[in-house]
Backbone as ProteinMPNN parsed JSONL, in Angstrom:
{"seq_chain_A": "XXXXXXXXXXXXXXXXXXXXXXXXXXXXXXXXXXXXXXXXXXXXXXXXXXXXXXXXXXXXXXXXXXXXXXXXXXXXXXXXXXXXXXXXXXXXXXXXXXXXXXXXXXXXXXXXXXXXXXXXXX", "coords_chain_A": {"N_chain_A": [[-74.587, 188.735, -33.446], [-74.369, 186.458, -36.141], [-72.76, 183.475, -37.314], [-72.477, 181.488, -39.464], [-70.95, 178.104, -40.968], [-69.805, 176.522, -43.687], [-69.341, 173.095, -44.614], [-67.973, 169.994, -46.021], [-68.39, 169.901, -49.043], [-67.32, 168.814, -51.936], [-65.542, 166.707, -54.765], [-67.818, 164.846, -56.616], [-68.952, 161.347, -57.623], [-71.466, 160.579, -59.704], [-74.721, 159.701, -58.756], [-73.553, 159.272, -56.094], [-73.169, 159.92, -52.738], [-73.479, 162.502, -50.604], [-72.922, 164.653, -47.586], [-73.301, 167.494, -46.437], [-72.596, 170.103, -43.768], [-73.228, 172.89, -41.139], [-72.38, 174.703, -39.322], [-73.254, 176.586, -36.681], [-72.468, 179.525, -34.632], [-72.52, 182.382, -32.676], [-74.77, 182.812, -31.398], [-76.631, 182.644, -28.634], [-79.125, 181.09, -28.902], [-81.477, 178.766, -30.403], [-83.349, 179.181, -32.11], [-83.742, 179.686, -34.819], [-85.046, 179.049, -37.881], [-83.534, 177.166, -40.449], [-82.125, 177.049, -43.289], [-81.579, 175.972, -46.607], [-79.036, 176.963, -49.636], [-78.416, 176.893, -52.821], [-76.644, 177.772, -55.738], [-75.506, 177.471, -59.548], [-73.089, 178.075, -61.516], [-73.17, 180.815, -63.536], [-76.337, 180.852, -63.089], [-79.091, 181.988, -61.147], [-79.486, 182.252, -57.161], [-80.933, 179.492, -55.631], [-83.479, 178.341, -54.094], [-83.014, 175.112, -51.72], [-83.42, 173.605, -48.999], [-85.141, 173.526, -45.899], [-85.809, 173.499, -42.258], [-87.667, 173.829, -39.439], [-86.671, 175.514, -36.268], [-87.716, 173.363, -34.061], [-86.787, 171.23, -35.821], [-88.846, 169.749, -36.67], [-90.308, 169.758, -38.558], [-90.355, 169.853, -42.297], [-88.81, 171.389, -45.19], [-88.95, 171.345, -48.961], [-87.156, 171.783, -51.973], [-88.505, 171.064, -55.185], [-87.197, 169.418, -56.609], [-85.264, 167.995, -55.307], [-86.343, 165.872, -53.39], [-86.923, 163.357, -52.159], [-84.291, 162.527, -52.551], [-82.612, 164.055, -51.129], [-81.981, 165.295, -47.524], [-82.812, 167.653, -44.907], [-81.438, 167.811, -41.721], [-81.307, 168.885, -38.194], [-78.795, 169.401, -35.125], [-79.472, 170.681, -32.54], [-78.086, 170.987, -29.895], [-76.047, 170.905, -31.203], [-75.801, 172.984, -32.601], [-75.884, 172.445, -35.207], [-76.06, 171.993, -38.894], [-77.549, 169.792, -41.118], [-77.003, 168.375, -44.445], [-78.155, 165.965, -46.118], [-77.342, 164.299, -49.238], [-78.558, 162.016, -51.454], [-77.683, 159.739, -54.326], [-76.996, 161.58, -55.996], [-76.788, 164.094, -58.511], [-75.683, 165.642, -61.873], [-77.007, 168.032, -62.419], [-77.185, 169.116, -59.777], [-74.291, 169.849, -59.104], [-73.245, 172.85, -57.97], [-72.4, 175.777, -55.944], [-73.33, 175.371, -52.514], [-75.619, 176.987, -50.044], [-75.16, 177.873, -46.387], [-78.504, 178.922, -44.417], [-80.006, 181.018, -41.989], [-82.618, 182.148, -40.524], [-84.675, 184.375, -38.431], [-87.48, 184.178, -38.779], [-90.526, 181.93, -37.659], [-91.644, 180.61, -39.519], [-91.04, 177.272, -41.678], [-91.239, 177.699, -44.343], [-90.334, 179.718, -45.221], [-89.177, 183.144, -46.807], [-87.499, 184.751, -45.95], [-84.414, 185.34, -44.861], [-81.838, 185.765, -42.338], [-79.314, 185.632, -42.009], [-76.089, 184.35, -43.529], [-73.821, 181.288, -44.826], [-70.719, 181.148, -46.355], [-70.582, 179.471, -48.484], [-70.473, 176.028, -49.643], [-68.514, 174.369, -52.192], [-70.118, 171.952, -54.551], [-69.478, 169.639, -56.469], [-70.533, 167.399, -58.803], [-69.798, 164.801, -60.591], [-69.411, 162.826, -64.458]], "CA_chain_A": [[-74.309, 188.401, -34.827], [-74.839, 185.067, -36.186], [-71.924, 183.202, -37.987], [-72.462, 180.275, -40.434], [-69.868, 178.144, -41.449], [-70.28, 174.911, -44.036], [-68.325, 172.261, -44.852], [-68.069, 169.114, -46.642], [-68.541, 169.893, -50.434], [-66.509, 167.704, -52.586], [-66.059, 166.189, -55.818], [-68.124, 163.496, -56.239], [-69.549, 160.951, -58.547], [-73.035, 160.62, -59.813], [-75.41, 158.475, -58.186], [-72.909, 159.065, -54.968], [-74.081, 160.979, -51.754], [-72.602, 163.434, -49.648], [-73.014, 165.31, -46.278], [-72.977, 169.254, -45.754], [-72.741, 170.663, -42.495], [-73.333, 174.623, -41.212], [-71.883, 174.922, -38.087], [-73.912, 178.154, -36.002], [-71.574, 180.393, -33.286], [-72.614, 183.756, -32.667], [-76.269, 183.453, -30.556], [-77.078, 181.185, -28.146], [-80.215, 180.864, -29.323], [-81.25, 177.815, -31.372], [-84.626, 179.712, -32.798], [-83.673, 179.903, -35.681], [-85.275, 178.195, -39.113], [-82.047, 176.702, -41.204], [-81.914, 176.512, -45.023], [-79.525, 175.531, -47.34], [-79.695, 177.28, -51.017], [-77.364, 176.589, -54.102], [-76.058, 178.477, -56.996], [-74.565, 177.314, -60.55], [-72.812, 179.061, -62.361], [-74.255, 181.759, -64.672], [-77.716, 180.868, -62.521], [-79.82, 182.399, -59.79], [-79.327, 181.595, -56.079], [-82.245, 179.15, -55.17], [-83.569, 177.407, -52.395], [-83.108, 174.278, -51.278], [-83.982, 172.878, -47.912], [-85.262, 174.318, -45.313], [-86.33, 172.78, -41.408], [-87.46, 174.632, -38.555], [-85.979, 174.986, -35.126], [-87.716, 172.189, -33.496], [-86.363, 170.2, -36.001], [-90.117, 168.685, -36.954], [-90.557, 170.409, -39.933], [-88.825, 170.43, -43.076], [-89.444, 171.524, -46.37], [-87.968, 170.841, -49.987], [-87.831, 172.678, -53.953], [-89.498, 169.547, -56.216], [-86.244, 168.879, -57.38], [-84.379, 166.958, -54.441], [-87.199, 165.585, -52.655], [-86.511, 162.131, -52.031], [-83.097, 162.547, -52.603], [-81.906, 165.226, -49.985], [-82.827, 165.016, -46.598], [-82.179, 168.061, -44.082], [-82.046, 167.939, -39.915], [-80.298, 169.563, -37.463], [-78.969, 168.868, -34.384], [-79.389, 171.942, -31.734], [-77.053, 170.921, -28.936], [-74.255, 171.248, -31.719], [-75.924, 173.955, -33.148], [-75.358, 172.253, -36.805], [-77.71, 171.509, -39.675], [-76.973, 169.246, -42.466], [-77.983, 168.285, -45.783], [-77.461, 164.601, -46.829], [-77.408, 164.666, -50.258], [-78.215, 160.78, -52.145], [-78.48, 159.969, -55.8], [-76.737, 162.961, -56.731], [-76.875, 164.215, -60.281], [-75.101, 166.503, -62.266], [-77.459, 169.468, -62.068], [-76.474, 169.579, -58.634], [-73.615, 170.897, -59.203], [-73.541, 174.182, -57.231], [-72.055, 176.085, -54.542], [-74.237, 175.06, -51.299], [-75.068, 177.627, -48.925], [-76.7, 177.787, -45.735], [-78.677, 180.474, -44.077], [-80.66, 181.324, -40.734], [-83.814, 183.128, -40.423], [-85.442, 184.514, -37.671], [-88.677, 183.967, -39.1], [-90.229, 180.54, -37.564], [-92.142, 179.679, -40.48], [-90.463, 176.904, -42.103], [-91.387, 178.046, -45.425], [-90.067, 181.558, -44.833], [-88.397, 183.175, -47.691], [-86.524, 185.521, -45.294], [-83.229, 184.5, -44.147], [-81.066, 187.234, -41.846], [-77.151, 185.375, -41.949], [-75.864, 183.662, -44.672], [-72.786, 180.922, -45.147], [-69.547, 181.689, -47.205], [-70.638, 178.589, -49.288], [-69.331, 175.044, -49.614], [-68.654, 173.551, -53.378], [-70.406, 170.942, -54.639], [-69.302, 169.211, -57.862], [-70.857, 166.159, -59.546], [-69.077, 164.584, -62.326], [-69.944, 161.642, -64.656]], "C_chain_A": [[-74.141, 186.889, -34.968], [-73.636, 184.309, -37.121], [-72.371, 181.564, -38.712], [-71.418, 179.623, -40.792], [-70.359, 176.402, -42.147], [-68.755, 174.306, -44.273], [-68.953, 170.874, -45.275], [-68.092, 168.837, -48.041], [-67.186, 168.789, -50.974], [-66.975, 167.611, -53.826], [-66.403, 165.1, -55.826], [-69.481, 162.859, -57.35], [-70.999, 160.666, -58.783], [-73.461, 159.847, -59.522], [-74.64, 158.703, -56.699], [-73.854, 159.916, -54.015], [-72.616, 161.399, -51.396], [-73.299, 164.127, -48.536], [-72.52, 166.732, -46.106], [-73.351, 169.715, -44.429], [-72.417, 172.132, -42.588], [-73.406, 174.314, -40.035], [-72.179, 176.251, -37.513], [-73.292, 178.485, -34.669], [-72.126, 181.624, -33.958], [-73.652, 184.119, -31.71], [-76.002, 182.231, -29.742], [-78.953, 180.715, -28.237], [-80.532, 179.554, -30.316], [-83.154, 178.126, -31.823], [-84.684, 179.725, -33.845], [-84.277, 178.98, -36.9], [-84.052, 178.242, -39.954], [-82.525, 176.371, -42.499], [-80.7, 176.621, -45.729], [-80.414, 175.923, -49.262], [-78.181, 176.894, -51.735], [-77.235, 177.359, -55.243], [-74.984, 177.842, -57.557], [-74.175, 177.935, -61.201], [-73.255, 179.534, -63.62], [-76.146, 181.109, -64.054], [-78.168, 181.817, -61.418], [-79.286, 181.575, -58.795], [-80.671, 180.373, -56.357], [-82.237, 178.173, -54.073], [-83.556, 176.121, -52.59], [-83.615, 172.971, -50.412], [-83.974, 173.806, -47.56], [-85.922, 173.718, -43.786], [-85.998, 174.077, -40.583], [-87.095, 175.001, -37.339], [-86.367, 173.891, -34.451], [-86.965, 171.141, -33.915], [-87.777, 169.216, -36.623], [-90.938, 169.232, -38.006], [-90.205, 170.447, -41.03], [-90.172, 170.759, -44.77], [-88.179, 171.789, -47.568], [-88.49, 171.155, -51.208], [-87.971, 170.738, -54.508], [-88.09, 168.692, -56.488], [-85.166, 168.449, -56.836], [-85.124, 166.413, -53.444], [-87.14, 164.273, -52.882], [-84.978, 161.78, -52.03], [-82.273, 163.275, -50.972], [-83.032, 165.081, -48.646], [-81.874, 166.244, -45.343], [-82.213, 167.557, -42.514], [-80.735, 168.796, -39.371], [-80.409, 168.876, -35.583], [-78.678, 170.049, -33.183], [-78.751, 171.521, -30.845], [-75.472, 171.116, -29.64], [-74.725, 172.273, -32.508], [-75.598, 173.645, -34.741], [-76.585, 171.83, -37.015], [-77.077, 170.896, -40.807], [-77.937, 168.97, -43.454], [-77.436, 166.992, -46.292], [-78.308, 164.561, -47.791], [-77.363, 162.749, -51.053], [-78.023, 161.204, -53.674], [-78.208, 161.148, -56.477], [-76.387, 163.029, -58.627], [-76.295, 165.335, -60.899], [-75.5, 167.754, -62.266], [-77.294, 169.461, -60.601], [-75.343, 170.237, -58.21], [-73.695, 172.456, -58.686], [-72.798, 174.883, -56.093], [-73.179, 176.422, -53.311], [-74.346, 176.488, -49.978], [-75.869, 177.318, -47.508], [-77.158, 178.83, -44.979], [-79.636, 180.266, -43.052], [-81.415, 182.263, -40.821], [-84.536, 183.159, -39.096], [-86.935, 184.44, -37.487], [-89.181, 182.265, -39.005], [-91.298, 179.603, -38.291], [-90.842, 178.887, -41.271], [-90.436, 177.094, -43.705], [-90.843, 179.612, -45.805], [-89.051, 181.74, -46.317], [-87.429, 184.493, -47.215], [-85.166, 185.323, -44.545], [-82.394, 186.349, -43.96], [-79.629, 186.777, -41.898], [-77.404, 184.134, -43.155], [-74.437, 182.972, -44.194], [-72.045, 181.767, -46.001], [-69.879, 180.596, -48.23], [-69.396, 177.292, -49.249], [-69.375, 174.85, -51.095], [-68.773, 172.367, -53.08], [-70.407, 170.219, -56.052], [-69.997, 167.486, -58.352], [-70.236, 165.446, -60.349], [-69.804, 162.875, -62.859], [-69.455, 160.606, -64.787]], "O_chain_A": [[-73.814, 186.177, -34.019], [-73.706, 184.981, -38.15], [-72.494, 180.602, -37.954], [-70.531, 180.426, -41.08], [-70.931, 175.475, -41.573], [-67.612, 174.754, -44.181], [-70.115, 170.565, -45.015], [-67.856, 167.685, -48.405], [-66.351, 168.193, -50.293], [-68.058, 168.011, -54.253], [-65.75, 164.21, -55.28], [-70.489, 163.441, -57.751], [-71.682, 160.525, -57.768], [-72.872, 158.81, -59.828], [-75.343, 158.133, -55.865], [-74.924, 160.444, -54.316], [-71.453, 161.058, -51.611], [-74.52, 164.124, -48.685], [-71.406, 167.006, -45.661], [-74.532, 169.652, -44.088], [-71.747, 172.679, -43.463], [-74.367, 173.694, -39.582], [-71.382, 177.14, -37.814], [-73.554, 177.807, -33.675], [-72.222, 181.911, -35.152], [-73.714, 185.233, -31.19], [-75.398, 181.195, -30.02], [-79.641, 180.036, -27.475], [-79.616, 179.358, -31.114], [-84.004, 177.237, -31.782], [-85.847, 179.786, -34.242], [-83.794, 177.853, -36.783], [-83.54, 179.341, -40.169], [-83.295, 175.433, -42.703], [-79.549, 177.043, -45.62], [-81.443, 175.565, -49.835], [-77.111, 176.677, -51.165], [-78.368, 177.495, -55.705], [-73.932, 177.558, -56.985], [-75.006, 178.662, -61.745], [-73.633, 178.849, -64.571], [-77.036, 181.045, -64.902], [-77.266, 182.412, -60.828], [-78.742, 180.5, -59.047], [-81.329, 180.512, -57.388], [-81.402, 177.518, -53.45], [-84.071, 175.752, -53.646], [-84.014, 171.866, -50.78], [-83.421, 174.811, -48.006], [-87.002, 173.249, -44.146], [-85.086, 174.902, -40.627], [-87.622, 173.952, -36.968], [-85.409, 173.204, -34.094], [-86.487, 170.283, -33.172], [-87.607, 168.048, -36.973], [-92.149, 169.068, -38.16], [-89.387, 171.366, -41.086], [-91.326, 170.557, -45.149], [-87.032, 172.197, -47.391], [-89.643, 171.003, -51.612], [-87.54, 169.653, -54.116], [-88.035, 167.464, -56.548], [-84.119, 168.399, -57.481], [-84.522, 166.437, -52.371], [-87.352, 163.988, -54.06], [-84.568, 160.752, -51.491], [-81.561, 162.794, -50.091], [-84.246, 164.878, -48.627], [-80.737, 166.01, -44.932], [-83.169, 166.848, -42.199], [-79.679, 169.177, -39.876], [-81.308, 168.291, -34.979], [-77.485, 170.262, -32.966], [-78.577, 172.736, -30.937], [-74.361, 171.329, -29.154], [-73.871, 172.575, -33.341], [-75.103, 174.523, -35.448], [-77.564, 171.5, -36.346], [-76.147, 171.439, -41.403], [-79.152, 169.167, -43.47], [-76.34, 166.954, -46.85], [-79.529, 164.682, -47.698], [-76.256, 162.226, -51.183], [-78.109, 162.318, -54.192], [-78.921, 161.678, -57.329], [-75.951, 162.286, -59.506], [-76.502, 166.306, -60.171], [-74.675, 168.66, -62.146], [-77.335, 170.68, -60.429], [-75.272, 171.004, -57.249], [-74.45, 173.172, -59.344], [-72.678, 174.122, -55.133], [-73.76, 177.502, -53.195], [-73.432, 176.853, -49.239], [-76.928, 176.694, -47.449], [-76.36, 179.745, -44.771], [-80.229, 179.194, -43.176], [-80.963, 183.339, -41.211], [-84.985, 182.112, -38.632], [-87.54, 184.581, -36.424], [-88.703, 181.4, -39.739], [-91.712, 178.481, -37.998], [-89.807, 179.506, -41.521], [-89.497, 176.558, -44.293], [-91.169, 180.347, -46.737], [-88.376, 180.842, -46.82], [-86.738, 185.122, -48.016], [-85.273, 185.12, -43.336], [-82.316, 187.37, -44.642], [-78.76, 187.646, -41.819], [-78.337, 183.409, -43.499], [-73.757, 183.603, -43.386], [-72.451, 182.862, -46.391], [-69.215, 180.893, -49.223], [-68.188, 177.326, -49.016], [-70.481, 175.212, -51.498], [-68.251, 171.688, -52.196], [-71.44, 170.285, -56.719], [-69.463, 166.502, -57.842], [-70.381, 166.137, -61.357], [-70.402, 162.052, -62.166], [-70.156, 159.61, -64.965]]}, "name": "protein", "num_of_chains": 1, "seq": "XXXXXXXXXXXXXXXXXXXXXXXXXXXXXXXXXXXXXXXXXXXXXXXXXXXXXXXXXXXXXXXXXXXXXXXXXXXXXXXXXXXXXXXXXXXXXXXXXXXXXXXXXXXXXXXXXXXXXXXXXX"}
């Protein structure tokens, strides 16, 4: 069983950045493709980022692409999401999730985070 755990959310001003981390205990495996999705309130989940275990892959929804930048670092088993230029539709609770599937485009994810918050303000 695969455990997720994030951290870092915050409140934080527009134009600022921030740093989410998803800390992975449960496999020793580091196979896994890592994405990070978000939900606002009264919205759908949706995706985010997404990079695949090597690490030499990544992929990104239209709408933080230049801004957001994932990687991970498999000896600590973490994956982050540095977040620039943030903007108020960002706003969201961040999650992140592990798929056994090693397309990096995969829209299958098998473990999920508990979610970090991520607030914007102006």
């Amino acid at each position: 069983q695969v455990e997720l755990v994030e951290s870092g959310g915050r409140l934080v001003q527009a134009g600022g950045s921030l740093r989410l981390s998803c800390a992975r205990s449960g496999s020793i495996s580091n196979m896994y493709t890592m994405g990070w999705f978000r939900q606002a309130p009264g919205k759908e989940r949706e995706f985010v980022a997404s990079i695949d275990w090597r690490g030499g892959s990544t992929y990104y929804t239209d709408s933080v692409k230049g801004r957001f930048t994932i990687s991970r670092d498999n000896a600590q088993k973490t994956v982050y999401l540095q977040m620039n230029s943030l903007k108020l539709e960002d706003t969201a609770a961040y999650y992140c999730a592990a798929s056994t599937d090693v397309l990096v485009t995969t829209r299958r994810y098998d473990y999920w985070g508990q979610g970090t918050q991520v607030t914007v303000s102006s």
